[in-house]
Amino acid sequence: MKVEQETPFKLIANCIPVKGAKRSSICDLHRGSIQLIPNDLYKLIKEHEGNTIVEIKKKYDHKYDTIIDEYFEFLIDHEFVFFTTTPELFPKMSMNWYQPNTITNAIIDVGKQSDYDIHQALENLNELRCKHIEFRFFKKISLKEIKTIVAFLDDIKSSIISIDFTIPFDNNFKIETAQDFMYTYARVSSFRYYGSHENKFIAPIDNRRGYIIITDTIINNEKCCGVIDSSLFSVNINTFTESQQFNSCLNRKISIDTNGHIKNCPSMMKSYGSIKAISLNEVVEQKEFKKYWNISKDKINVCKDCEFRHVCTDCRAYIEDPENLYSKPLKCGYDPYTNTWQDWSQNPLKKKTIKHYELIG
Ligand code: SF4
Ligand code: SF4
């Protein structure tokens, strides 16, 4: 402990403190975990990184020695800090986010009424060098039909590297069949079966990729999207750095709704035209289409004071004040000023907006 007391401390570069209104967090972007800390510890780290513990205690006239020791015990236990006589050799991690792809992710919704050409949409996405697709089927779909989609991506040597399928639960569902499918078609990274009688998570086996989620939730239309929950926090370098400047849901996203309308997200009213009449490329070139991309969490009311803002996915389709583009996501029940979670759908202050979006009730 003597060495630690007398050697300058330094934060591990990918363990990053985020200040909130009432408490802060340290996001461990390597381990993918988040620890909550008091704002006093945040302040200590920010003001004294590069100093020794002895120097810090002296600075506070030894009034807080016990608590300073406790704070450092916590930081050392979680491997957030190390001690070095050459802190200048350990620079901060860059917060720049760069992707060469015009579009990084897409949502494609398919319902009973859908009559647009999915293959055309996939070709368009390939031209935009899109990397990830989420397919949401609001109607029954067989693995055979899914196979034609995935095989087509192979045929066109698509830029897509991962696909998530959300599909209705089928009583003939077999875990092994879905897993075999994912192992055969490596682009498929998950299946989410909705409307089951149970909730289950099936992790990939043998260090392979590909997981399965079975849920009793009914996901039969686009309005089921946009829920903010701590289980959905994404603690990694990509989300953390992207969220510094860009919107953590809509940046570089394009969507096609069940009617074939091209949108930022299927839940939004604004359509940029039908995929039957205009290409995705032409839509992306429109300035208006990119208006959500730069709405980072630091610009959003309430979120800008939240200790989770760089790991939390945003939602701009359902917001607390539909007249204010910068208002908090409607489907978030977290209050960073009290550090409490509530059921957002039961909040009496949200009733009017919930009705406005025709969500429930
Ligand atoms: S903006 Fe909201 S509803 Fe749209 S895709 Fe994002 S989270 Fe879902
Ligand atoms: S307040 Fe904002 S940043 Fe915090 S959890 Fe809710 S949506 Fe996410």
Tab-separated table of N, CA and C in Angstrom, residues 27-123:
chain	number	residue	atom	x	y	z
A	27	CYS	N	-17.669	3.630	-16.679
A	27	CYS	CA	-17.969	2.647	-17.716
A	27	CYS	C	-16.681	1.906	-18.058
A	28	ASP	N	-16.670	0.612	-17.808
A	28	ASP	CA	-15.511	-0.213	-18.137
A	28	ASP	C	-15.762	-0.778	-19.538
A	29	LEU	N	-15.202	-0.104	-20.529
A	29	LEU	CA	-15.524	-0.432	-21.917
A	29	LEU	C	-14.832	-1.704	-22.397
A	30	HIS	N	-13.877	-2.185	-21.623
A	30	HIS	CA	-13.218	-3.433	-21.991
A	30	HIS	C	-14.028	-4.625	-21.469
A	31	ARG	N	-14.434	-4.527	-20.197
A	31	ARG	CA	-15.199	-5.638	-19.610
A	31	ARG	C	-16.688	-5.561	-19.947
A	32	GLY	N	-17.147	-4.409	-20.424
A	32	GLY	CA	-18.569	-4.251	-20.737
A	32	GLY	C	-19.420	-4.123	-19.498
A	33	SER	N	-18.872	-3.491	-18.452
A	33	SER	CA	-19.650	-3.346	-17.217
A	33	SER	C	-19.645	-1.893	-16.761
A	34	ILE	N	-20.563	-1.597	-15.841
A	34	ILE	CA	-20.681	-0.219	-15.365
A	34	ILE	C	-20.812	-0.251	-13.843
A	35	GLN	N	-20.084	0.645	-13.173
A	35	GLN	CA	-20.152	0.747	-11.705
A	35	GLN	C	-20.609	2.151	-11.348
A	36	LEU	N	-21.486	2.230	-10.370
A	36	LEU	CA	-21.974	3.541	-9.934
A	36	LEU	C	-21.072	4.072	-8.828
A	37	ILE	N	-20.794	5.359	-8.879
A	37	ILE	CA	-19.918	5.979	-7.873
A	37	ILE	C	-20.547	7.298	-7.397
A	38	PRO	N	-20.186	7.736	-6.171
A	38	PRO	CA	-20.679	9.044	-5.730
A	38	PRO	C	-20.024	10.167	-6.549
A	39	ASN	N	-20.710	11.285	-6.633
A	39	ASN	CA	-20.138	12.420	-7.382
A	39	ASN	C	-18.831	12.917	-6.758
A	40	ASP	N	-18.674	12.707	-5.441
A	40	ASP	CA	-17.416	13.118	-4.793
A	40	ASP	C	-16.227	12.338	-5.355
A	41	LEU	N	-16.443	11.054	-5.619
A	41	LEU	CA	-15.347	10.251	-6.175
A	41	LEU	C	-15.064	10.692	-7.616
A	42	TYR	N	-16.129	11.011	-8.360
A	42	TYR	CA	-15.942	11.533	-9.729
A	42	TYR	C	-15.043	12.772	-9.678
A	43	LYS	N	-15.369	13.675	-8.740
A	43	LYS	CA	-14.627	14.936	-8.614
A	43	LYS	C	-13.156	14.655	-8.247
A	44	LEU	N	-12.974	13.719	-7.324
A	44	LEU	CA	-11.603	13.375	-6.897
A	44	LEU	C	-10.781	12.882	-8.100
A	45	ILE	N	-11.400	11.984	-8.898
A	45	ILE	CA	-10.677	11.449	-10.062
A	45	ILE	C	-10.339	12.574	-11.033
A	46	LYS	N	-11.336	13.403	-11.340
A	46	LYS	CA	-11.140	14.462	-12.331
A	46	LYS	C	-10.095	15.478	-11.896
A	47	GLU	N	-10.132	15.821	-10.596
A	47	GLU	CA	-9.242	16.891	-10.138
A	47	GLU	C	-7.844	16.399	-9.764
A	48	HIS	N	-7.723	15.106	-9.434
A	48	HIS	CA	-6.440	14.659	-8.880
A	48	HIS	C	-5.753	13.542	-9.650
A	49	GLU	N	-6.276	13.141	-10.811
A	49	GLU	CA	-5.582	12.090	-11.569
A	49	GLU	C	-4.163	12.567	-11.869
A	50	GLY	N	-3.189	11.711	-11.609
A	50	GLY	CA	-1.782	12.108	-11.798
A	50	GLY	C	-1.117	12.488	-10.487
A	51	ASN	N	-1.917	12.611	-9.400
A	51	ASN	CA	-1.347	12.890	-8.067
A	51	ASN	C	-1.219	11.591	-7.274
A	52	THR	N	-0.475	11.659	-6.167
A	52	THR	CA	-0.382	10.488	-5.286
A	52	THR	C	-1.483	10.587	-4.222
A	53	ILE	N	-1.760	9.448	-3.581
A	53	ILE	CA	-2.781	9.450	-2.520
A	53	ILE	C	-2.312	10.356	-1.375
A	54	VAL	N	-1.025	10.306	-1.082
A	54	VAL	CA	-0.473	11.161	-0.014
A	54	VAL	C	-0.751	12.630	-0.321
A	55	GLU	N	-0.510	13.013	-1.580
A	55	GLU	CA	-0.744	14.416	-1.975
A	55	GLU	C	-2.223	14.796	-1.850
A	56	ILE	N	-3.096	13.852	-2.242
A	56	ILE	CA	-4.546	14.156	-2.191
A	56	ILE	C	-4.982	14.346	-0.740
A	57	LYS	N	-4.514	13.457	0.143
A	57	LYS	CA	-4.903	13.563	1.570
A	57	LYS	C	-4.418	14.898	2.149
A	58	LYS	N	-3.205	15.269	1.762
A	58	LYS	CA	-2.643	16.521	2.271
A	58	LYS	C	-3.465	17.718	1.782
A	59	LYS	N	-3.887	17.641	0.535
A	59	LYS	CA	-4.664	18.730	-0.076
A	59	LYS	C	-5.935	19.017	0.741
A	60	TYR	N	-6.512	17.940	1.280
A	60	TYR	CA	-7.738	18.110	2.088
A	60	TYR	C	-7.419	18.181	3.589
A	61	ASP	N	-6.179	18.556	3.930
A	61	ASP	CA	-5.742	18.701	5.333
A	61	ASP	C	-6.044	17.461	6.177
A	62	HIS	N	-5.979	16.295	5.553
A	62	HIS	CA	-6.172	14.998	6.228
A	62	HIS	C	-7.542	14.860	6.887
A	63	LYS	N	-8.513	15.684	6.450
A	63	LYS	CA	-9.864	15.592	7.042
A	63	LYS	C	-10.628	14.380	6.496
A	64	TYR	N	-10.250	13.915	5.294
A	64	TYR	CA	-11.036	12.834	4.671
A	64	TYR	C	-10.174	11.600	4.394
A	65	ASP	N	-9.142	11.361	5.203
A	65	ASP	CA	-8.220	10.247	4.921
A	65	ASP	C	-8.941	8.900	4.797
A	66	THR	N	-9.892	8.663	5.721
A	66	THR	CA	-10.570	7.355	5.715
A	66	THR	C	-11.359	7.164	4.424
A	67	ILE	N	-12.115	8.186	4.057
A	67	ILE	CA	-12.950	8.043	2.854
A	67	ILE	C	-12.089	7.973	1.588
A	68	ILE	N	-10.976	8.702	1.580
A	68	ILE	CA	-10.066	8.624	0.415
A	68	ILE	C	-9.500	7.207	0.296
A	69	ASP	N	-9.143	6.604	1.437
A	69	ASP	CA	-8.654	5.213	1.405
A	69	ASP	C	-9.736	4.272	0.880
A	70	GLU	N	-10.968	4.498	1.319
A	70	GLU	CA	-12.083	3.638	0.852
A	70	GLU	C	-12.289	3.800	-0.652
A	71	TYR	N	-12.227	5.026	-1.125
A	71	TYR	CA	-12.394	5.264	-2.563
A	71	TYR	C	-11.311	4.534	-3.360
A	72	PHE	N	-10.069	4.622	-2.891
A	72	PHE	CA	-8.987	3.966	-3.638
A	72	PHE	C	-9.069	2.453	-3.541
A	73	GLU	N	-9.548	1.953	-2.400
A	73	GLU	CA	-9.754	0.507	-2.282
A	73	GLU	C	-10.745	0.053	-3.370
A	74	PHE	N	-11.824	0.829	-3.540
A	74	PHE	CA	-12.832	0.520	-4.562
A	74	PHE	C	-12.211	0.565	-5.967
A	75	LEU	N	-11.454	1.628	-6.245
A	75	LEU	CA	-10.864	1.788	-7.588
A	75	LEU	C	-9.855	0.681	-7.892
A	76	ILE	N	-9.096	0.287	-6.860
A	76	ILE	CA	-8.098	-0.781	-7.063
A	76	ILE	C	-8.807	-2.128	-7.219
A	77	ASP	N	-9.805	-2.396	-6.357
A	77	ASP	CA	-10.547	-3.669	-6.429
A	77	ASP	C	-11.158	-3.887	-7.808
A	78	HIS	N	-11.665	-2.809	-8.400
A	78	HIS	CA	-12.303	-2.939	-9.717
A	78	HIS	C	-11.322	-2.760	-10.874
A	79	GLU	N	-10.043	-2.629	-10.521
A	79	GLU	CA	-8.991	-2.449	-11.537
A	79	GLU	C	-9.285	-1.273	-12.468
A	80	PHE	N	-9.766	-0.172	-11.867
A	80	PHE	CA	-10.009	1.046	-12.642
A	80	PHE	C	-8.761	1.925	-12.694
A	81	VAL	N	-7.833	1.735	-11.739
A	81	VAL	CA	-6.643	2.592	-11.690
A	81	VAL	C	-5.366	1.760	-11.599
A	82	PHE	N	-4.273	2.396	-11.947
A	82	PHE	CA	-2.959	1.801	-11.693
A	82	PHE	C	-2.035	2.929	-11.242
A	83	PHE	N	-0.863	2.557	-10.762
A	83	PHE	CA	0.055	3.549	-10.192
A	83	PHE	C	1.337	3.551	-11.010
A	84	THR	N	1.763	4.750	-11.374
A	84	THR	CA	2.943	4.841	-12.248
A	84	THR	C	3.682	6.165	-12.013
A	85	THR	N	4.963	6.093	-12.168
A	85	THR	CA	5.750	7.331	-12.044
A	85	THR	C	5.844	8.060	-13.389
A	86	THR	N	5.292	7.416	-14.442
A	86	THR	CA	5.330	8.062	-15.766
A	86	THR	C	3.909	8.159	-16.354
A	87	PRO	N	2.996	8.872	-15.678
A	87	PRO	CA	1.612	8.943	-16.184
A	87	PRO	C	1.519	9.525	-17.581
A	88	GLU	N	2.507	10.359	-17.969
A	88	GLU	CA	2.468	10.996	-19.297
A	88	GLU	C	2.603	9.970	-20.426
A	89	LEU	N	3.048	8.768	-20.091
A	89	LEU	CA	3.196	7.735	-21.136
A	89	LEU	C	1.879	7.007	-21.410
A	90	PHE	N	0.826	7.355	-20.653
A	90	PHE	CA	-0.458	6.657	-20.818
A	90	PHE	C	-1.545	7.663	-21.214
A	91	PRO	N	-1.682	7.947	-22.507
A	91	PRO	CA	-2.652	8.968	-22.947
A	91	PRO	C	-4.096	8.499	-22.779
A	92	LYS	N	-5.020	9.457	-22.796
A	92	LYS	CA	-6.451	9.155	-22.739
A	92	LYS	C	-6.884	8.481	-24.040
A	93	MET	N	-7.959	7.704	-23.950
A	93	MET	CA	-8.496	7.065	-25.154
A	93	MET	C	-9.170	8.123	-26.039
A	94	SER	N	-8.992	8.017	-27.332
A	94	SER	CA	-9.641	8.970	-28.231
A	94	SER	C	-11.156	8.779	-28.190
A	95	MET	N	-11.879	9.882	-28.186
A	95	MET	CA	-13.346	9.809	-28.199
A	95	MET	C	-13.896	9.963	-29.620
A	96	ASN	N	-12.995	9.951	-30.614
A	96	ASN	CA	-13.454	10.059	-32.004
A	96	ASN	C	-14.174	8.783	-32.424
A	97	TRP	N	-15.249	8.951	-33.160
A	97	TRP	CA	-15.977	7.801	-33.710
A	97	TRP	C	-15.953	7.938	-35.220
A	98	TYR	N	-15.498	6.912	-35.895
A	98	TYR	CA	-15.447	6.983	-37.354
A	98	TYR	C	-15.889	5.653	-37.961
A	99	GLN	N	-16.756	5.711	-38.921
A	99	GLN	CA	-17.160	4.518	-39.680
A	99	GLN	C	-17.175	4.912	-41.148
A	100	PRO	N	-16.573	4.129	-42.005
A	100	PRO	CA	-16.568	4.491	-43.428
A	100	PRO	C	-17.919	4.244	-44.111
A	101	ASN	N	-18.785	3.483	-43.464
A	101	ASN	CA	-20.052	3.092	-44.082
A	101	ASN	C	-21.051	4.258	-44.100
A	102	THR	N	-21.709	4.468	-45.237
A	102	THR	CA	-22.717	5.541	-45.323
A	102	THR	C	-23.850	5.248	-44.350
A	103	ILE	N	-24.245	3.997	-44.304
A	103	ILE	CA	-25.285	3.538	-43.370
A	103	ILE	C	-24.681	2.359	-42.594
A	104	THR	N	-24.843	2.384	-41.283
A	104	THR	CA	-24.283	1.267	-40.499
A	104	THR	C	-25.341	0.234	-40.129
A	105	ASN	N	-26.606	0.698	-40.015
A	105	ASN	CA	-27.630	-0.261	-39.571
A	105	ASN	C	-29.000	0.072	-40.157
A	106	ALA	N	-29.781	-0.997	-40.322
A	106	ALA	CA	-31.103	-0.821	-40.952
A	106	ALA	C	-32.139	-1.683	-40.240
A	107	ILE	N	-33.388	-1.175	-40.251
A	107	ILE	CA	-34.508	-1.989	-39.770
A	107	ILE	C	-35.416	-2.257	-40.970
A	108	ILE	N	-35.755	-3.506	-41.163
A	108	ILE	CA	-36.695	-3.848	-42.231
A	108	ILE	C	-37.895	-4.545	-41.590
A	109	ASP	N	-39.072	-3.906	-41.687
A	109	ASP	CA	-40.294	-4.473	-41.123
A	109	ASP	C	-41.105	-5.151	-42.221
A	110	VAL	N	-41.615	-6.318	-41.892
A	110	VAL	CA	-42.433	-7.049	-42.861
A	110	VAL	C	-43.734	-7.476	-42.177
A	111	GLY	N	-44.858	-7.053	-42.758
A	111	GLY	CA	-46.171	-7.430	-42.215
A	111	GLY	C	-46.979	-8.172	-43.269
A	112	LYS	N	-48.226	-8.491	-42.895
A	112	LYS	CA	-49.081	-9.241	-43.844
A	112	LYS	C	-49.274	-8.470	-45.139
A	113	GLN	N	-49.363	-7.125	-45.023
A	113	GLN	CA	-49.660	-6.316	-46.205
A	113	GLN	C	-48.424	-5.978	-47.050
A	114	SER	N	-47.244	-6.342	-46.571
A	114	SER	CA	-46.013	-5.919	-47.270
A	114	SER	C	-45.927	-6.529	-48.665
A	115	ASP	N	-45.740	-5.666	-49.675
A	115	ASP	CA	-45.601	-6.200	-51.035
A	115	ASP	C	-44.394	-5.580	-51.746
A	116	TYR	N	-43.469	-5.046	-50.960
A	116	TYR	CA	-42.265	-4.497	-51.595
A	116	TYR	C	-41.227	-5.609	-51.760
A	117	ASP	N	-40.230	-5.319	-52.587
A	117	ASP	CA	-39.223	-6.331	-52.923
A	117	ASP	C	-38.063	-6.286	-51.904
A	118	ILE	N	-38.021	-7.277	-51.029
A	118	ILE	CA	-36.970	-7.304	-49.995
A	118	ILE	C	-35.582	-7.384	-50.647
A	119	HIS	N	-35.483	-8.147	-51.730
A	119	HIS	CA	-34.175	-8.297	-52.381
A	119	HIS	C	-33.655	-6.957	-52.914
A	120	GLN	N	-34.592	-6.145	-53.423
A	120	GLN	CA	-34.187	-4.812	-53.913
A	120	GLN	C	-33.649	-3.980	-52.739
A	121	ALA	N	-34.339	-4.078	-51.611
A	121	ALA	CA	-33.893	-3.338	-50.418
A	121	ALA	C	-32.493	-3.798	-50.005
A	122	LEU	N	-32.252	-5.096	-50.075
A	122	LEU	CA	-30.936	-5.626	-49.683
A	122	LEU	C	-29.840	-5.163	-50.644
A	123	GLU	N	-30.190	-5.078	-51.927
A	123	GLU	CA	-29.201	-4.587	-52.899
A	123	GLU	C	-28.867	-3.116	-52.623
